[in-house]
CSV table of C-alpha atoms in Angstrom, one decimal:
chain,number,residue,atom,x,y,z
A,591,GLY,CA,-9.7,-12.5,-7.2
A,592,ALA,CA,-6.4,-10.9,-7.3
A,593,VAL,CA,-6.1,-8.2,-10.2
A,594,VAL,CA,-2.3,-7.5,-9.7
A,595,SER,CA,0.1,-10.3,-9.1
A,596,GLN,CA,3.5,-10.5,-8.1
A,597,HIS,CA,6.4,-12.9,-8.4
A,598,PRO,CA,8.1,-14.4,-6.6
A,599,SER,CA,6.3,-14.1,-3.3
A,600,ARG,CA,9.6,-15.0,-1.7
A,601,VAL,CA,13.2,-15.0,-2.7
A,602,ILE,CA,16.6,-15.8,-1.1
A,603,CYS,CA,19.7,-14.3,-2.7
A,604,LYS,CA,23.3,-14.0,-2.0
A,605,SER,CA,25.1,-10.8,-1.3
A,606,GLY,CA,26.3,-9.2,-4.5
A,607,THR,CA,23.9,-11.0,-6.8
A,608,SER,CA,20.7,-9.4,-8.7
A,609,VAL,CA,17.2,-10.5,-8.2
A,610,LYS,CA,14.1,-9.6,-10.3
A,611,ILE,CA,10.6,-9.2,-8.9
A,612,GLU,CA,7.7,-9.0,-11.5
A,613,CYS,CA,4.4,-7.3,-11.0
A,614,ARG,CA,1.6,-8.0,-13.5
A,615,SER,CA,-1.9,-6.6,-13.8
A,616,LEU,CA,-3.9,-9.5,-14.8
A,617,ASP,CA,-7.1,-8.2,-16.6
A,618,PHE,CA,-6.4,-4.6,-17.2
A,619,GLN,CA,-3.7,-2.5,-18.8
A,620,ALA,CA,-1.7,-0.3,-16.5
A,621,THR,CA,0.2,2.6,-17.7
A,622,THR,CA,1.4,3.5,-14.5
A,623,MET,CA,2.4,1.0,-11.9
A,624,PHE,CA,4.1,1.8,-8.5
A,625,TRP,CA,6.9,0.0,-6.4
A,626,TYR,CA,6.9,0.2,-2.6
A,627,ARG,CA,9.2,-1.1,0.3
A,628,GLN,CA,7.9,-1.9,3.4
A,629,PHE,CA,9.8,-2.5,6.9
A,630,PRO,CA,8.2,-4.8,9.6
A,631,LYS,CA,5.4,-2.9,11.4
A,632,GLN,CA,5.7,0.3,9.3
A,633,SER,CA,3.7,1.6,6.4
A,634,LEU,CA,4.4,1.5,2.7
A,635,MET,CA,7.1,3.9,1.4
A,636,LEU,CA,6.9,4.4,-2.3
A,637,MET,CA,10.3,3.9,-4.0
A,638,ALA,CA,9.4,4.8,-7.6
A,639,THR,CA,6.5,5.2,-10.3
A,640,SER,CA,6.8,3.1,-13.3
A,641,ASN,CA,5.5,4.5,-16.5
A,642,GLU,CA,5.0,1.8,-19.5
A,643,GLY,CA,7.3,3.0,-22.3
A,644,SER,CA,9.6,5.6,-20.4
A,645,LYS,CA,11.8,6.0,-17.4
A,646,ALA,CA,10.5,5.4,-14.0
A,647,THR,CA,10.4,8.4,-11.6
A,648,TYR,CA,12.4,7.6,-8.4
A,649,GLU,CA,11.5,9.1,-5.1
A,650,GLN,CA,14.3,11.1,-3.3
A,651,GLY,CA,16.9,8.8,-1.7
A,652,VAL,CA,16.0,5.9,-3.8
A,653,GLU,CA,19.0,4.9,-5.8
A,654,LYS,CA,18.0,4.2,-9.6
A,655,ASP,CA,20.9,2.4,-10.5
A,656,LYS,CA,20.5,0.0,-7.6
A,657,PHE,CA,16.5,-0.6,-8.0
A,658,LEU,CA,16.3,-0.9,-11.7
A,659,ILE,CA,12.6,-0.7,-13.0
A,660,ASN,CA,11.4,-1.7,-16.4
A,661,HIS,CA,7.8,-1.3,-17.6
A,662,ALA,CA,8.0,-2.7,-21.1
A,663,SER,CA,4.4,-3.6,-21.4
A,664,LEU,CA,0.9,-2.3,-20.2
A,665,THR,CA,0.8,-5.4,-18.0
A,666,LEU,CA,4.3,-6.0,-16.6
A,667,SER,CA,6.6,-3.9,-14.6
A,668,THR,CA,9.9,-5.4,-13.1
A,669,LEU,CA,12.0,-4.3,-10.3
A,670,THR,CA,15.5,-5.4,-10.4
A,671,VAL,CA,17.6,-5.3,-7.1
A,672,THR,CA,21.2,-5.1,-8.5
A,673,SER,CA,24.3,-5.9,-6.3
A,674,ALA,CA,22.1,-6.9,-3.3
A,675,HIS,CA,23.1,-6.3,0.1
A,676,PRO,CA,21.7,-7.7,3.4
A,677,GLU,CA,20.1,-4.4,4.1
A,678,ASP,CA,18.1,-4.6,1.0
A,679,SER,CA,16.2,-7.4,2.7
A,680,SER,CA,12.7,-6.3,2.9
A,681,PHE,CA,9.0,-6.5,1.6
A,682,TYR,CA,8.6,-5.2,-1.7
A,683,ILE,CA,5.1,-4.4,-3.0
A,684,CYS,CA,3.9,-3.2,-6.5
A,685,SER,CA,0.5,-1.6,-7.3
A,686,ALA,CA,-1.2,-0.5,-10.4
A,687,SER,CA,-3.9,1.9,-11.1
A,688,ARG,CA,-7.1,0.5,-12.7
A,689,LEU,CA,-8.8,3.2,-14.8
A,690,SER,CA,-12.0,1.3,-15.2
A,691,SER,CA,-12.5,1.3,-11.4
A,692,GLY,CA,-11.9,5.1,-11.3
A,693,ASN,CA,-8.4,4.9,-10.9
A,694,THR,CA,-8.6,2.7,-8.0
A,695,ILE,CA,-5.0,1.2,-7.0
A,696,TYR,CA,-4.8,-2.4,-6.4
A,697,PHE,CA,-1.6,-4.2,-4.9
A,698,GLY,CA,0.0,-7.2,-5.5
A,699,GLU,CA,0.6,-9.8,-2.9
A,700,GLY,CA,4.0,-8.6,-2.1
A,701,SER,CA,7.5,-10.0,-2.4
A,702,TRP,CA,9.9,-11.0,0.4
A,703,LEU,CA,13.5,-10.4,-0.4
A,704,THR,CA,16.3,-11.9,2.0
A,705,VAL,CA,19.8,-11.3,1.1
A,706,VAL,CA,22.2,-13.5,2.8
B,1029,THR,CA,4.8,17.0,-0.2
B,1030,GLN,CA,1.3,15.8,1.0
B,1031,LEU,CA,1.2,14.4,4.4
B,1032,LEU,CA,-1.4,12.3,5.9
B,1033,GLU,CA,-1.3,11.7,9.5
B,1034,GLN,CA,-3.0,8.8,10.7
B,1035,SER,CA,-3.9,7.8,14.4
B,1036,PRO,CA,-3.5,6.0,16.6
B,1037,GLN,CA,-0.6,4.0,15.5
B,1038,PHE,CA,-1.2,1.1,17.7
B,1039,LEU,CA,-4.4,-0.1,19.2
B,1040,SER,CA,-5.0,-3.2,21.3
B,1041,ILE,CA,-8.5,-3.6,22.5
B,1042,GLN,CA,-11.0,-6.4,23.6
B,1043,GLU,CA,-13.4,-8.0,21.3
B,1044,GLY,CA,-16.7,-6.4,21.3
B,1045,GLU,CA,-15.4,-3.0,21.7
B,1046,ASN,CA,-15.6,-0.1,19.2
B,1047,LEU,CA,-12.8,1.8,17.9
B,1048,THR,CA,-12.2,4.9,15.4
B,1049,VAL,CA,-9.0,5.4,13.3
B,1050,TYR,CA,-8.3,9.0,12.1
B,1051,CYS,CA,-6.6,10.3,8.9
B,1052,ASN,CA,-5.9,13.8,8.7
B,1053,SER,CA,-4.2,16.1,6.3
B,1054,SER,CA,-3.9,19.8,5.3
B,1055,SER,CA,-3.9,18.8,1.7
B,1056,VAL,CA,-7.2,18.0,-0.3
B,1057,PHE,CA,-7.5,14.6,-1.9
B,1058,SER,CA,-9.7,13.7,-4.9
B,1059,SER,CA,-10.3,10.4,-3.0
B,1060,LEU,CA,-9.2,8.6,-0.2
B,1061,GLN,CA,-8.9,4.8,0.2
B,1062,TRP,CA,-8.6,2.3,3.2
B,1063,TYR,CA,-6.8,-0.7,3.1
B,1064,ARG,CA,-6.1,-3.7,5.5
B,1065,GLN,CA,-2.9,-5.6,5.3
B,1066,GLU,CA,-2.2,-8.8,6.9
B,1067,PRO,CA,1.6,-9.7,7.8
B,1068,GLY,CA,3.4,-10.8,4.7
B,1069,GLU,CA,0.5,-9.9,2.1
B,1070,GLY,CA,-0.3,-7.0,0.2
B,1071,PRO,CA,-2.8,-4.4,1.4
B,1072,VAL,CA,-6.3,-5.2,0.3
B,1073,LEU,CA,-8.7,-2.4,-0.6
B,1074,LEU,CA,-11.6,-2.0,1.8
B,1075,VAL,CA,-13.5,1.1,0.4
B,1076,THR,CA,-12.7,4.3,-1.7
B,1077,VAL,CA,-14.3,7.6,-0.7
B,1078,VAL,CA,-14.7,10.3,-3.4
B,1079,THR,CA,-17.3,12.8,-2.2
B,1080,GLY,CA,-16.7,15.3,0.6
B,1081,GLY,CA,-19.1,14.0,3.6
B,1082,GLU,CA,-19.5,10.7,2.1
B,1083,VAL,CA,-20.2,7.7,4.5
B,1084,LYS,CA,-19.8,4.3,3.5
B,1085,LYS,CA,-20.4,1.2,5.5
B,1086,LEU,CA,-19.0,-2.3,5.0
B,1087,LYS,CA,-20.7,-4.6,7.5
B,1088,ARG,CA,-19.4,-3.5,11.0
B,1089,LEU,CA,-17.1,-0.9,9.3
B,1090,THR,CA,-18.0,2.5,8.9
B,1091,PHE,CA,-15.8,5.1,6.8
B,1092,GLN,CA,-16.3,8.8,6.4
B,1093,PHE,CA,-14.8,11.2,4.2
B,1094,GLY,CA,-14.5,14.9,5.6
B,1095,ASP,CA,-16.9,17.6,3.9
B,1096,ALA,CA,-13.3,19.3,2.9
B,1097,ARG,CA,-11.9,16.1,1.6
B,1098,LYS,CA,-8.9,16.8,3.8
B,1099,ASP,CA,-9.7,14.0,6.5
B,1100,SER,CA,-11.3,10.6,7.0
B,1101,SER,CA,-12.3,8.1,9.6
B,1102,LEU,CA,-12.7,4.4,10.2
B,1103,HIS,CA,-14.9,3.4,12.8
B,1104,ILE,CA,-15.2,-0.5,13.6
B,1105,THR,CA,-18.3,-1.5,15.9
B,1106,ALA,CA,-18.1,-4.6,18.0
B,1107,ALA,CA,-14.6,-5.6,16.9
B,1108,GLN,CA,-13.6,-9.2,16.3
B,1109,PRO,CA,-10.3,-10.8,16.4
B,1110,GLY,CA,-10.4,-11.3,12.6
B,1111,ASP,CA,-10.3,-7.5,12.4
B,1112,THR,CA,-6.7,-7.6,13.5
B,1113,GLY,CA,-4.5,-6.1,11.2
B,1114,LEU,CA,-2.8,-3.1,9.6
B,1115,TYR,CA,-5.0,-0.6,8.5
B,1116,LEU,CA,-3.8,2.1,6.1
B,1117,CYS,CA,-5.3,5.1,4.6
B,1118,ALA,CA,-4.1,6.6,1.4
B,1119,GLY,CA,-5.1,9.8,-0.6
B,1120,ALA,CA,-5.0,10.1,-4.2
B,1121,GLY,CA,-4.8,13.3,-6.3
B,1122,GLY,CA,-3.3,16.6,-5.6
B,1123,GLY,CA,-1.0,16.4,-8.8
B,1124,ALA,CA,0.6,13.0,-7.9
B,1125,ASP,CA,0.1,9.9,-9.6
B,1126,GLY,CA,0.2,7.6,-6.7
B,1127,LEU,CA,-1.2,7.4,-3.3
B,1128,THR,CA,0.0,9.2,-0.2
B,1129,PHE,CA,-0.1,6.8,2.6
B,1130,GLY,CA,-0.7,7.2,6.4
B,1131,LYS,CA,1.8,5.5,8.6
B,1132,GLY,CA,-0.9,2.8,9.3
B,1133,THR,CA,-2.6,1.7,12.5
B,1134,HIS,CA,-1.7,-1.6,13.8
B,1135,LEU,CA,-5.0,-2.9,15.4
B,1136,ILE,CA,-5.1,-6.0,17.6
B,1137,ILE,CA,-8.4,-7.2,18.9
B,1138,GLN,CA,-8.0,-9.7,21.8
B,1139,PRO,CA,-10.6,-12.6,22.4
């Protein structure tokens, strides 16, 4: 069964609004979670590394004020897309590292964001 | 910056044929993971290889980690339409917390 869960799986929002995506590790604590963006028929692009209790580390070119990441607990990280634009429409995926499985990284189911 | 070159990027073959996907890097990874992703879903872990030279089999899929832990291959025997999907290799280690992904291989198995 799934060990990392994302919610919502699909969301449609209006331009200019904000939308929050949740990523939960279901049966393990994850001090580190990762957020990716994926365009159609392309590989995953790492956006940021989310560390519990501290600020996220953003990859070059990713606007930290636009993509707000909060990792307030060991089982939950959230990605908030602020002032969304149609070009933010994409598939967003989170992952978490499971220490008990030799640091194997498990992915959530992904969240489709459509900004209209 | 670590790079992981994955090839081929696209492959369309007939059911029953064999195929190999390659991931190559100039960097050494502590482990390498292979994922399969279907449209609209998150990647699903197939295997993790850790030891140089390691070979793991998963039914018709054979995964190999290079002796120097810089490259890996995925070989599928007698491909089935159900094998269709995006295959991703990802390397871990080298000082980074996360994974370095290859660009993926879009595999289509035609009946």
